[in-house]
PDB file of C-alpha atoms and ligand atoms in Angstrom:
ATOM      1  CA  MET E1202      62.557   7.987 123.288  1.00 59.00           C
ATOM      2  CA  SER E1203      63.903  10.717 120.952  1.00 91.00           C
ATOM      3  CA  ILE E1204      66.979  11.310 123.111  1.00 96.00           C
ATOM      4  CA  LEU E1205      68.204   8.210 121.639  1.00 97.00           C
ATOM      5  CA  ASN E1206      67.549   9.497 118.124  1.00 97.00           C
ATOM      6  CA  ASP E1207      69.237  13.113 119.215  1.00 97.00           C
ATOM      7  CA  ILE E1208      72.203  10.288 120.205  1.00 97.00           C
ATOM      8  CA  SER E1209      71.875   8.860 116.758  1.00 97.00           C
ATOM      9  CA  GLU E1210      72.216  11.661 115.009  1.00 97.00           C
ATOM     10  CA  LYS E1211      74.649  13.245 116.515  1.00 97.00           C
ATOM     11  CA  LEU E1212      76.963  10.164 116.105  1.00 96.00           C
ATOM     12  CA  GLN E1213      75.485  10.288 112.222  1.00 96.00           C
ATOM     13  CA  LYS E1214      77.208  13.685 112.158  1.00 97.00           C
ATOM     14  CA  GLY E1215      80.459  12.380 114.151  1.00 96.00           C
ATOM     15  CA  ARG E1216      78.855  15.238 116.742  1.00 97.00           C
ATOM     16  CA  ALA E1217      81.835  13.969 119.102  1.00 95.00           C
ATOM     17  CA  ARG E1218      82.511  16.674 121.115  1.00 95.00           C
ATOM     18  CA  GLU E1219      78.132  16.957 122.268  1.00 96.00           C
ATOM     19  CA  ILE E1220      78.076  13.468 122.228  1.00 97.00           C
ATOM     20  CA  GLY E1221      79.224  12.821 126.191  1.00 97.00           C
ATOM     21  CA  ALA E1222      76.395  15.077 127.387  1.00 97.00           C
ATOM     22  CA  LEU E1223      73.880  13.721 125.605  1.00 97.00           C
ATOM     23  CA  ILE E1224      74.628  10.642 126.957  1.00 97.00           C
ATOM     24  CA  ASP E1225      74.985  12.020 130.775  1.00 97.00           C
ATOM     25  CA  GLN E1226      71.405  13.268 130.248  1.00 97.00           C
ATOM     26  CA  ALA E1227      69.398  10.302 129.145  1.00 97.00           C
ATOM     27  CA  LEU E1228      71.315   8.478 131.735  1.00 96.00           C
ATOM     28  CA  ALA E1229      70.159  11.214 134.134  1.00 96.00           C
ATOM     29  CA  GLU E1230      66.403  10.793 132.838  1.00 95.00           C
ATOM     30  CA  GLY E1231      66.984   7.009 134.188  1.00 95.00           C
ATOM     31  CA  ILE E1232      67.514   5.345 130.140  1.00 96.00           C
ATOM     32  CA  SER E1233      69.714   2.037 130.649  1.00 93.00           C
ATOM     33  CA  ALA E1234      72.976   2.024 129.389  1.00 92.00           C
ATOM     34  CA  GLU E1235      72.047  -1.317 127.019  1.00 90.00           C
ATOM     35  CA  ASP E1236      69.566   0.924 125.870  1.00 93.00           C
ATOM     36  CA  ILE E1237      71.971   4.166 124.747  1.00 95.00           C
ATOM     37  CA  LEU E1238      73.923   1.624 123.232  1.00 92.00           C
ATOM     38  CA  ASN E1239      72.456  -0.069 121.812  1.00 90.00           C
ATOM     39  CA  GLY E1240      68.944   2.191 120.586  1.00 94.00           C
ATOM     40  CA  GLY E1241      71.724   5.526 120.501  1.00 95.00           C
ATOM     41  CA  LEU E1242      75.274   5.128 119.301  1.00 95.00           C
ATOM     42  CA  ILE E1243      75.070   1.257 117.456  1.00 92.00           C
ATOM     43  CA  ALA E1244      71.451   2.160 115.539  1.00 93.00           C
ATOM     44  CA  GLY E1245      73.257   5.625 114.776  1.00 94.00           C
ATOM     45  CA  MET E1246      76.204   3.383 113.162  1.00 92.00           C
ATOM     46  CA  SER E1247      74.266   0.901 111.078  1.00 91.00           C
ATOM     47  CA  VAL E1248      72.840   4.417 109.468  1.00 94.00           C
ATOM     48  CA  VAL E1249      75.745   5.875 108.583  1.00 93.00           C
ATOM     49  CA  GLY E1250      76.544   1.421 107.774  1.00 90.00           C
ATOM     50  CA  GLU E1251      73.718   2.162 104.934  1.00 92.00           C
ATOM     51  CA  LYS E1252      74.546   5.246 104.286  1.00 94.00           C
ATOM     52  CA  PHE E1253      78.587   4.451 103.222  1.00 92.00           C
ATOM     53  CA  LYS E1254      77.491   1.871 100.878  1.00 89.00           C
ATOM     54  CA  ASN E1255      74.448   3.589  99.502  1.00 93.00           C
ATOM     55  CA  GLY E1256      77.528   5.932  98.493  1.00 95.00           C
ATOM     56  CA  GLU E1257      75.066   9.232 100.531  1.00 96.00           C
ATOM     57  CA  LEU E1258      78.660   9.195 102.937  1.00 94.00           C
ATOM     58  CA  TYR E1259      82.611   8.619 102.481  1.00 94.00           C
ATOM     59  CA  LEU E1260      85.340   7.698 104.717  1.00 93.00           C
ATOM     60  CA  PRO E1261      86.080  10.889 106.212  1.00 94.00           C
ATOM     61  CA  GLU E1262      82.573  11.133 107.947  1.00 96.00           C
ATOM     62  CA  VAL E1263      82.509   7.146 108.658  1.00 94.00           C
ATOM     63  CA  MET E1264      85.608   7.821 110.586  1.00 93.00           C
ATOM     64  CA  MET E1265      84.387  11.188 112.459  1.00 95.00           C
ATOM     65  CA  ALA E1266      80.972   8.932 113.322  1.00 95.00           C
ATOM     66  CA  ALA E1267      84.203   6.076 114.532  1.00 91.00           C
ATOM     67  CA  ARG E1268      85.371   8.458 117.041  1.00 94.00           C
ATOM     68  CA  THR E1269      82.179   9.694 117.730  1.00 96.00           C
ATOM     69  CA  MET E1270      81.557   6.343 119.041  1.00 94.00           C
ATOM     70  CA  ASP E1271      84.062   5.568 120.729  1.00 92.00           C
ATOM     71  CA  THR E1272      83.640   8.985 122.510  1.00 95.00           C
ATOM     72  CA  GLY E1273      80.463   7.263 123.253  1.00 95.00           C
ATOM     73  CA  VAL E1274      81.157   4.234 124.464  1.00 92.00           C
ATOM     74  CA  ASN E1275      83.887   5.354 126.967  1.00 92.00           C
ATOM     75  CA  VAL E1276      81.829   7.941 128.660  1.00 95.00           C
ATOM     76  CA  LEU E1277      79.107   4.284 128.909  1.00 93.00           C
ATOM     77  CA  LYS E1278      81.664   2.295 129.934  1.00 88.00           C
ATOM     78  CA  PRO E1279      81.642   2.869 133.761  1.00 89.00           C
ATOM     79  CA  HIS E1280      78.251   1.868 133.897  1.00 89.00           C
ATOM     80  CA  LEU E1281      78.036  -0.988 131.414  1.00 82.00           C
ATOM     81  CA  SER E1282      80.402  -2.931 132.832  1.00 68.00           C
ATOM     82  CA  SER E1283      80.919  -4.040 136.198  1.00 61.00           C
ATOM     83  CA  SER E1284      83.295  -3.505 138.671  1.00 54.00           C
ATOM     84  CA  GLY E1285      85.112  -5.238 141.273  1.00 59.00           C
ATOM     85  CA  VAL E1286      83.930  -8.667 139.984  1.00 62.00           C
ATOM     86  CA  GLU E1287      86.601 -11.973 141.117  1.00 72.00           C
ATOM     87  CA  PRO E1288      88.176 -13.392 138.265  1.00 86.00           C
ATOM     88  CA  ILE E1289      86.788 -15.897 136.481  1.00 92.00           C
ATOM     89  CA  GLY E1290      88.805 -17.174 133.201  1.00 96.00           C
ATOM     90  CA  LYS E1291      90.817 -15.932 130.772  1.00 97.00           C
ATOM     91  CA  ALA E1292      90.504 -14.763 127.393  1.00 98.00           C
ATOM     92  CA  VAL E1293      92.271 -13.425 124.098  1.00 98.00           C
ATOM     93  CA  ILE E1294      90.291 -11.180 122.127  1.00 98.00           C
ATOM     94  CA  CYS E1295      91.142  -9.533 118.764  1.00 98.00           C
ATOM     95  CA  THR E1296      90.112  -8.627 114.661  1.00 98.00           C
ATOM     96  CA  VAL E1297      91.428 -10.665 112.830  1.00 98.00           C
ATOM     97  CA  LYS E1298      94.533 -10.112 110.664  1.00 98.00           C
ATOM     98  CA  GLY E1299      93.015  -7.706 106.920  1.00 98.00           C
ATOM     99  CA  ASP E1300      90.753  -6.188 109.436  1.00 98.00           C
ATOM    100  CA  LYS E1301      91.115  -2.716 111.707  1.00 98.00           C
ATOM    101  CA  HIS E1302      87.309  -2.270 112.179  1.00 98.00           C
ATOM    102  CA  ASP E1303      87.864  -2.546 116.490  1.00 95.00           C
ATOM    103  CA  ILE E1304      84.321  -1.136 117.471  1.00 94.00           C
ATOM    104  CA  GLY E1305      81.986  -4.331 118.024  1.00 94.00           C
ATOM    105  CA  LYS E1306      85.638  -6.762 119.249  1.00 96.00           C
ATOM    106  CA  ASN E1307      86.020  -3.460 122.016  1.00 92.00           C
ATOM    107  CA  LEU E1308      82.612  -3.572 122.870  1.00 90.00           C
ATOM    108  CA  VAL E1309      82.976  -7.867 123.187  1.00 93.00           C
ATOM    109  CA  LYS E1310      85.593  -7.316 125.459  1.00 93.00           C
ATOM    110  CA  MET E1311      84.398  -4.830 128.057  1.00 88.00           C
ATOM    111  CA  MET E1312      81.210  -6.901 128.684  1.00 86.00           C
ATOM    112  CA  ILE E1313      83.301 -10.149 128.755  1.00 91.00           C
ATOM    113  CA  GLU E1314      85.799  -8.153 131.153  1.00 89.00           C
ATOM    114  CA  GLY E1315      82.195  -6.736 132.978  1.00 82.00           C
ATOM    115  CA  MET E1316      82.294 -11.131 133.807  1.00 86.00           C
ATOM    116  CA  GLY E1317      84.985 -11.381 135.572  1.00 88.00           C
ATOM    117  CA  ILE E1318      86.769 -12.548 132.959  1.00 93.00           C
ATOM    118  CA  THR E1319      89.854 -11.066 131.892  1.00 94.00           C
ATOM    119  CA  CYS E1320      91.059 -10.223 128.424  1.00 95.00           C
ATOM    120  CA  GLU E1321      94.284  -9.704 126.596  1.00 97.00           C
ATOM    121  CA  ASP E1322      93.536  -7.205 123.485  1.00 98.00           C
ATOM    122  CA  LEU E1323      95.970  -8.235 120.969  1.00 98.00           C
ATOM    123  CA  GLY E1324      94.006  -5.395 118.805  1.00 98.00           C
ATOM    124  CA  VAL E1325      93.033  -4.860 115.269  1.00 98.00           C
ATOM    125  CA  ASP E1326      94.990  -7.445 112.074  1.00 98.00           C
ATOM    126  CA  VAL E1327      96.289  -9.660 114.030  1.00 98.00           C
ATOM    127  CA  SER E1328      98.047 -12.704 112.328  1.00 98.00           C
ATOM    128  CA  ALA E1329      96.678 -16.264 113.177  1.00 98.00           C
ATOM    129  CA  GLU E1330     100.259 -16.912 114.448  1.00 98.00           C
ATOM    130  CA  LYS E1331      99.891 -13.714 117.333  1.00 98.00           C
ATOM    131  CA  VAL E1332      96.553 -15.648 118.030  1.00 98.00           C
ATOM    132  CA  VAL E1333      98.733 -18.962 118.739  1.00 98.00           C
ATOM    133  CA  GLN E1334     101.786 -17.292 120.647  1.00 98.00           C
ATOM    134  CA  ALA E1335      99.005 -15.311 122.859  1.00 98.00           C
ATOM    135  CA  VAL E1336      96.622 -18.335 123.982  1.00 98.00           C
ATOM    136  CA  GLN E1337      99.882 -19.843 124.914  1.00 98.00           C
ATOM    137  CA  ARG E1338     101.703 -17.245 126.888  1.00 97.00           C
ATOM    138  CA  THR E1339      98.054 -16.605 128.712  1.00 97.00           C
ATOM    139  CA  ASN E1340      96.721 -20.119 128.852  1.00 97.00           C
ATOM    140  CA  ALA E1341      93.407 -18.630 127.732  1.00 98.00           C
ATOM    141  CA  ASP E1342      90.347 -20.986 127.917  1.00 98.00           C
ATOM    142  CA  ILE E1343      88.520 -18.573 125.017  1.00 98.00           C
ATOM    143  CA  VAL E1344      89.677 -16.856 122.381  1.00 98.00           C
ATOM    144  CA  CYS E1345      87.271 -14.196 121.018  1.00 98.00           C
ATOM    145  CA  LEU E1346      87.558 -13.374 116.564  1.00 98.00           C
ATOM    146  CA  SER E1347      85.511 -10.184 115.426  1.00 98.00           C
ATOM    147  CA  SER E1348      85.765  -9.531 111.273  1.00 98.00           C
ATOM    148  CA  LEU E1349      83.765  -6.916 109.690  1.00 98.00           C
ATOM    149  CA  LEU E1350      84.432  -7.614 106.254  1.00 98.00           C
ATOM    150  CA  THR E1351      83.437 -10.416 103.846  1.00 98.00           C
ATOM    151  CA  THR E1352      87.058 -10.323 102.970  1.00 98.00           C
ATOM    152  CA  THR E1353      88.319 -11.214 106.390  1.00 98.00           C
ATOM    153  CA  MET E1354      86.416 -13.503 108.194  1.00 98.00           C
ATOM    154  CA  GLY E1355      87.858 -16.374 105.650  1.00 97.00           C
ATOM    155  CA  GLU E1356      90.970 -15.715 108.605  1.00 98.00           C
ATOM    156  CA  MET E1357      89.005 -17.001 111.173  1.00 98.00           C
ATOM    157  CA  LYS E1358      89.183 -21.018 109.875  1.00 98.00           C
ATOM    158  CA  THR E1359      93.007 -19.997 109.141  1.00 98.00           C
ATOM    159  CA  VAL E1360      93.652 -19.553 113.155  1.00 98.00           C
ATOM    160  CA  ILE E1361      91.696 -22.623 114.327  1.00 98.00           C
ATOM    161  CA  LYS E1362      93.336 -24.523 111.879  1.00 98.00           C
ATOM    162  CA  ALA E1363      96.822 -22.833 113.855  1.00 98.00           C
ATOM    163  CA  LEU E1364      95.190 -23.353 116.969  1.00 98.00           C
ATOM    164  CA  GLU E1365      94.956 -27.107 115.796  1.00 98.00           C
ATOM    165  CA  ASP E1366      98.699 -27.668 114.476  1.00 98.00           C
ATOM    166  CA  ALA E1367      99.897 -25.898 118.143  1.00 98.00           C
ATOM    167  CA  GLY E1368      98.385 -28.352 119.344  1.00 98.00           C
ATOM    168  CA  LEU E1369      96.430 -26.625 121.371  1.00 98.00           C
ATOM    169  CA  ARG E1370      92.338 -26.441 120.111  1.00 98.00           C
ATOM    170  CA  ASP E1371      91.032 -28.862 122.449  1.00 96.00           C
ATOM    171  CA  SER E1372      91.742 -26.681 125.450  1.00 96.00           C
ATOM    172  CA  VAL E1373      90.279 -23.478 124.278  1.00 98.00           C
ATOM    173  CA  LYS E1374      86.774 -22.074 122.822  1.00 98.00           C
ATOM    174  CA  VAL E1375      86.947 -20.707 119.874  1.00 98.00           C
ATOM    175  CA  MET E1376      84.154 -17.971 119.645  1.00 98.00           C
ATOM    176  CA  VAL E1377      83.216 -15.718 116.545  1.00 98.00           C
ATOM    177  CA  GLY E1378      81.502 -12.265 115.780  1.00 98.00           C
ATOM    178  CA  GLY E1379      80.934  -9.515 113.255  1.00 98.00           C
ATOM    179  CA  ALA E1380      78.324  -8.507 111.262  1.00 96.00           C
ATOM    180  CA  PRO E1381      79.254 -10.783 107.905  1.00 97.00           C
ATOM    181  CA  LEU E1382      79.137 -13.721 110.463  1.00 98.00           C
ATOM    182  CA  THR E1383      75.959 -16.526 110.298  1.00 98.00           C
ATOM    183  CA  GLN E1384      76.065 -19.530 112.793  1.00 98.00           C
ATOM    184  CA  SER E1385      76.241 -21.472 109.954  1.00 98.00           C
ATOM    185  CA  PHE E1386      79.045 -19.922 108.867  1.00 98.00           C
ATOM    186  CA  ALA E1387      80.607 -20.168 112.105  1.00 98.00           C
ATOM    187  CA  ASP E1388      80.036 -24.167 111.945  1.00 98.00           C
ATOM    188  CA  GLU E1389      81.345 -24.507 108.523  1.00 98.00           C
ATOM    189  CA  ILE E1390      84.634 -23.239 109.875  1.00 98.00           C
ATOM    190  CA  GLY E1391      84.385 -25.236 113.181  1.00 98.00           C
ATOM    191  CA  ALA E1392      84.214 -22.502 115.188  1.00 98.00           C
ATOM    192  CA  ASP E1393      82.818 -23.133 119.078  1.00 98.00           C
ATOM    193  CA  ALA E1394      80.130 -20.387 118.898  1.00 98.00           C
ATOM    194  CA  TYR E1395      78.606 -17.583 117.101  1.00 98.00           C
ATOM    195  CA  THR E1396      77.220 -14.563 119.430  1.00 97.00           C
ATOM    196  CA  PRO E1397      75.484 -11.613 117.296  1.00 96.00           C
ATOM    197  CA  ASP E1398      76.294  -9.052 120.016  1.00 93.00           C
ATOM    198  CA  ALA E1399      78.377  -8.352 122.718  1.00 91.00           C
ATOM    199  CA  ALA E1400      75.877  -8.833 124.930  1.00 86.00           C
ATOM    200  CA  SER E1401      75.552 -12.595 124.222  1.00 93.00           C
ATOM    201  CA  ALA E1402      79.046 -13.137 123.437  1.00 95.00           C
ATOM    202  CA  SER E1403      80.060 -12.314 126.954  1.00 91.00           C
ATOM    203  CA  GLN E1404      76.724 -14.040 128.367  1.00 92.00           C
ATOM    204  CA  LEU E1405      77.870 -17.265 126.430  1.00 96.00           C
ATOM    205  CA  ALA E1406      81.444 -16.728 127.763  1.00 96.00           C
ATOM    206  CA  LYS E1407      80.659 -16.765 131.799  1.00 93.00           C
ATOM    207  CA  GLU E1408      78.015 -19.897 130.997  1.00 95.00           C
ATOM    208  CA  TYR E1409      80.876 -21.765 129.358  1.00 96.00           C
ATOM    209  CA  LEU E1410      83.605 -20.578 132.413  1.00 95.00           C
ATOM    210  CA  ILE E1411      80.690 -21.989 134.907  1.00 91.00           C
ATOM    211  CA  ASN E1412      80.101 -25.403 133.442  1.00 90.00           C
ATOM    212  CA  LYS E1413      83.861 -25.876 133.221  1.00 85.00           C
TER     213      LYS E1413
HETATM  214 CO1  B1M H 298      84.225  -0.337 107.717  1.00 54.00          CO
HETATM  215  N1  B1M H 298      83.079  -1.355 106.486  1.00 54.00           N
HETATM  216  N2  B1M H 298      85.518  -0.314 105.867  1.00 54.00           N
HETATM  217  N3  B1M H 298      84.766   1.381 108.991  1.00 54.00           N
HETATM  218  N4  B1M H 298      82.576   0.258 108.088  1.00 54.00           N
HETATM  219  C1  B1M H 298      81.799  -2.383 106.911  1.00 54.00           C
HETATM  220  C2  B1M H 298      82.447  -3.490 107.169  1.00 54.00           C
HETATM  221  C3  B1M H 298      80.935  -2.098 105.469  1.00 54.00           C
HETATM  222  C4  B1M H 298      79.949  -2.887 105.826  1.00 54.00           C
HETATM  223  C5  B1M H 298      80.073  -0.690 105.053  1.00 54.00           C
HETATM  224  C6  B1M H 298      79.241  -0.991 103.711  1.00 54.00           C
HETATM  225  O1  B1M H 298      78.718  -1.191 103.342  1.00 54.00           O
HETATM  226  N5  B1M H 298      77.906  -1.278 104.657  1.00 54.00           N
HETATM  227  C7  B1M H 298      81.775  -2.258 104.902  1.00 54.00           C
HETATM  228  C8  B1M H 298      82.368  -3.855 104.382  1.00 54.00           C
HETATM  229  C9  B1M H 298      81.597  -4.532 103.490  1.00 54.00           C
HETATM  230  C10 B1M H 298      81.783  -6.234 102.974  1.00 54.00           C
HETATM  231  O2  B1M H 298      83.074  -6.752 104.057  1.00 54.00           O
HETATM  232  N6  B1M H 298      81.024  -6.860 102.483  1.00 54.00           N
HETATM  233  C11 B1M H 298      83.258  -1.748 104.965  1.00 54.00           C
HETATM  234  C12 B1M H 298      84.212  -1.495 104.096  1.00 54.00           C
HETATM  235  C13 B1M H 298      83.611  -1.754 102.666  1.00 54.00           C
HETATM  236  C14 B1M H 298      85.511  -0.669 104.282  1.00 54.00           C
HETATM  237  C15 B1M H 298      86.714  -0.198 103.974  1.00 54.00           C
HETATM  238  C16 B1M H 298      87.254  -1.794 103.225  1.00 54.00           C
HETATM  239  C17 B1M H 298      86.291   1.182 103.169  1.00 54.00           C
HETATM  240  C18 B1M H 298      87.702   1.731 102.472  1.00 54.00           C
HETATM  241  O3  B1M H 298      88.330   1.945 102.482  1.00 54.00           O
HETATM  242  N7  B1M H 298      87.313   1.759 100.804  1.00 54.00           N
HETATM  243  C19 B1M H 298      87.764   0.057 104.724  1.00 54.00           C
HETATM  244  C20 B1M H 298      88.542  -1.639 105.496  1.00 54.00           C
HETATM  245  C21 B1M H 298      89.826  -1.236 106.351  1.00 54.00           C
HETATM  246  C22 B1M H 298      90.387  -2.645 107.127  1.00 54.00           C
HETATM  247  O4  B1M H 298      89.830  -3.272 107.703  1.00 54.00           O
HETATM  248  N8  B1M H 298      91.422  -2.677 106.308  1.00 54.00           N
HETATM  249  C23 B1M H 298      86.799   0.320 106.264  1.00 54.00           C
HETATM  250  C24 B1M H 298      86.875   0.974 107.562  1.00 54.00           C
HETATM  251  C25 B1M H 298      86.140   1.240 108.382  1.00 54.00           C
HETATM  252  C26 B1M H 298      86.552   3.210 108.728  1.00 54.00           C
HETATM  253  C27 B1M H 298      88.214   3.054 109.673  1.00 54.00           C
HETATM  254  C28 B1M H 298      86.323   4.369 108.222  1.00 54.00           C
HETATM  255  C29 B1M H 298      85.594   2.275 110.397  1.00 54.00           C
HETATM  256  C30 B1M H 298      86.019   1.648 111.452  1.00 54.00           C
HETATM  257  C31 B1M H 298      86.644   2.729 112.661  1.00 54.00           C
HETATM  258  C32 B1M H 298      86.768   1.031 114.285  1.00 54.00           C
HETATM  259  O5  B1M H 298      86.277   0.521 113.958  1.00 54.00           O
HETATM  260  N9  B1M H 298      87.478   1.955 114.452  1.00 54.00           N
HETATM  261  C33 B1M H 298      84.251   2.037 109.300  1.00 54.00           C
HETATM  262  C34 B1M H 298      83.198   1.853 110.217  1.00 54.00           C
HETATM  263  C35 B1M H 298      83.160   2.687 111.215  1.00 54.00           C
HETATM  264  C36 B1M H 298      82.424   1.000 109.759  1.00 54.00           C
HETATM  265  C37 B1M H 298      80.741   0.320 109.798  1.00 54.00           C
HETATM  266  C38 B1M H 298      80.006   1.880 109.637  1.00 54.00           C
HETATM  267  C39 B1M H 298      80.648   0.824 111.563  1.00 54.00           C
HETATM  268  C40 B1M H 298      81.145  -0.908 111.818  1.00 54.00           C
HETATM  269  C41 B1M H 298      80.666  -0.843 113.537  1.00 54.00           C
HETATM  270  O6  B1M H 298      81.527   0.077 113.759  1.00 54.00           O
HETATM  271  N10 B1M H 298      79.301  -0.887 113.782  1.00 54.00           N
HETATM  272  C42 B1M H 298      80.430  -0.745 109.025  1.00 54.00           C
HETATM  273  C43 B1M H 298      78.705  -0.772 108.010  1.00 54.00           C
HETATM  274  C44 B1M H 298      77.927  -1.650 109.415  1.00 54.00           C
HETATM  275  O7  B1M H 298      78.531  -2.680 109.901  1.00 54.00           O
HETATM  276  N11 B1M H 298      76.610  -1.549 109.376  1.00 54.00           N
HETATM  277  C45 B1M H 298      81.509  -0.636 108.048  1.00 54.00           C
HETATM  278  C46 B1M H 298      78.976  -1.117 115.040  1.00 54.00           C
HETATM  279  C47 B1M H 298      80.128  -1.801 115.945  1.00 54.00           C
HETATM  280  C48 B1M H 298      78.628  -2.234 117.885  1.00 54.00           C
HETATM  281  O8  B1M H 298      79.503  -2.673 115.592  1.00 54.00           O
HETATM  282  O9  B1M H 298      81.242  -3.935 114.721  1.00 54.00           O
HETATM  283  O10 B1M H 298      78.816  -5.575 113.857  1.00 54.00           O
HETATM  284  P1  B1M H 298      80.049  -4.502 115.070  1.00 54.00           P
HETATM  285  O11 B1M H 298      79.798  -5.354 116.120  1.00 54.00           O
HETATM  286  C49 B1M H 298      78.625  -5.954 117.391  1.00 54.00           C
HETATM  287  C50 B1M H 298      78.958  -7.108 116.408  1.00 54.00           C
HETATM  288  O12 B1M H 298      79.186  -7.611 115.140  1.00 54.00           O
HETATM  289  C51 B1M H 298      78.798  -8.724 117.225  1.00 54.00           C
HETATM  290  O13 B1M H 298      79.077  -7.071 118.808  1.00 54.00           O
HETATM  291  C52 B1M H 298      79.078  -6.083 118.211  1.00 54.00           C
HETATM  292  C53 B1M H 298      78.050  -4.682 118.858  1.00 54.00           C
HETATM  293  O14 B1M H 298      77.361  -5.815 119.795  1.00 54.00           O
HETATM  294  N12 B1M H 298      80.375  -8.595 116.773  1.00 54.00           N
HETATM  295  C54 B1M H 298      80.973  -9.702 117.707  1.00 54.00           C
HETATM  296  C55 B1M H 298      81.780  -7.875 116.946  1.00 54.00           C
HETATM  297  N13 B1M H 298      82.818  -8.933 116.955  1.00 54.00           N
HETATM  298  C56 B1M H 298      82.705  -9.894 117.547  1.00 54.00           C
HETATM  299  C57 B1M H 298      83.183 -10.390 118.521  1.00 54.00           C
HETATM  300  C58 B1M H 298      82.958 -11.855 119.073  1.00 54.00           C
HETATM  301  C59 B1M H 298      81.206 -12.011 119.475  1.00 54.00           C
HETATM  302  C60 B1M H 298      80.194 -10.782 118.707  1.00 54.00           C
HETATM  303  O15 B1M H 298      84.120 -12.373 119.486  1.00 54.00           O
HETATM  304  C61 B1M H 298      82.986 -13.458 120.675  1.00 54.00           C
END
């Protein structure tokens, strides 16, 4: 679909001012918010990631693309999250220590909230100690951890260990995600679940709370 390609292109070029109108046009054409997110914005960001890796794009261009992604996600937000849902549980979410990527984490938060799960967002670069404090403060059912860097993935294990040391491990489900993660890594660090995207994370969180 060419409008999804246009959205992807605008994102790659960091055209934050133009992305909103294109997304509105796609919605008006009857394309679903999920298809715009996956086939337009996330597809564009994957190209940015590849080009960054190959040295075809530099950090300022990636930052402009990230800003465009934020703008686009904000336009899509009312169409992605259902409102007025009764809360079914509580989650704490963050990007782990040393890692400042938050686009994926913000999407997971948005979709989890759409399932009626209250979400305490601790932000980025969050220490294990802060996660433990937040779980104690909110009495959360679920902890969602995001990592985009191979150098920070290991921090998830530190969080799990800190939850164990605080006597909280059995009372929370630890869900992990982020581009470099795999199911086997999640198993290795003792996480309860790995999900590759925000939609499956929110679905699994909901199932867990309903069956709790
Ligand atoms: Co960074 N970066 N970056 N970056 N960046 C990557 C991750 C990289 C793969 C690029 C590359 O080389 N191809 C590479 C990591 C390499 C590695 O670790 N092996 C990299 C690097 C190296 C860096 C810096 C070190 C660069 C530098 O300074 N020299 C630096 C690190 C800063 C830091 O964190 N300390 C850095 C900085 C940045 C920007 C600030 C410029 C910007 C981030 C802006 C922001 O987040 N606000 C940025 C971006 C945008 C990227 C890429 C291009 C795109 C990431 C993204 O937002 N994707 C990325 C390349 C790539 O991933 N292909 C790259 C879109 C987003 C929707 O997907 O976050 O994967 P993602 O989330 C998905 C799933 O993973 C899942 O759901 C989401 C969608 O449905 N998911 C979860 C995510 N979290 C979850 C949690 C869950 C469940 C599912 O919990 C239950």
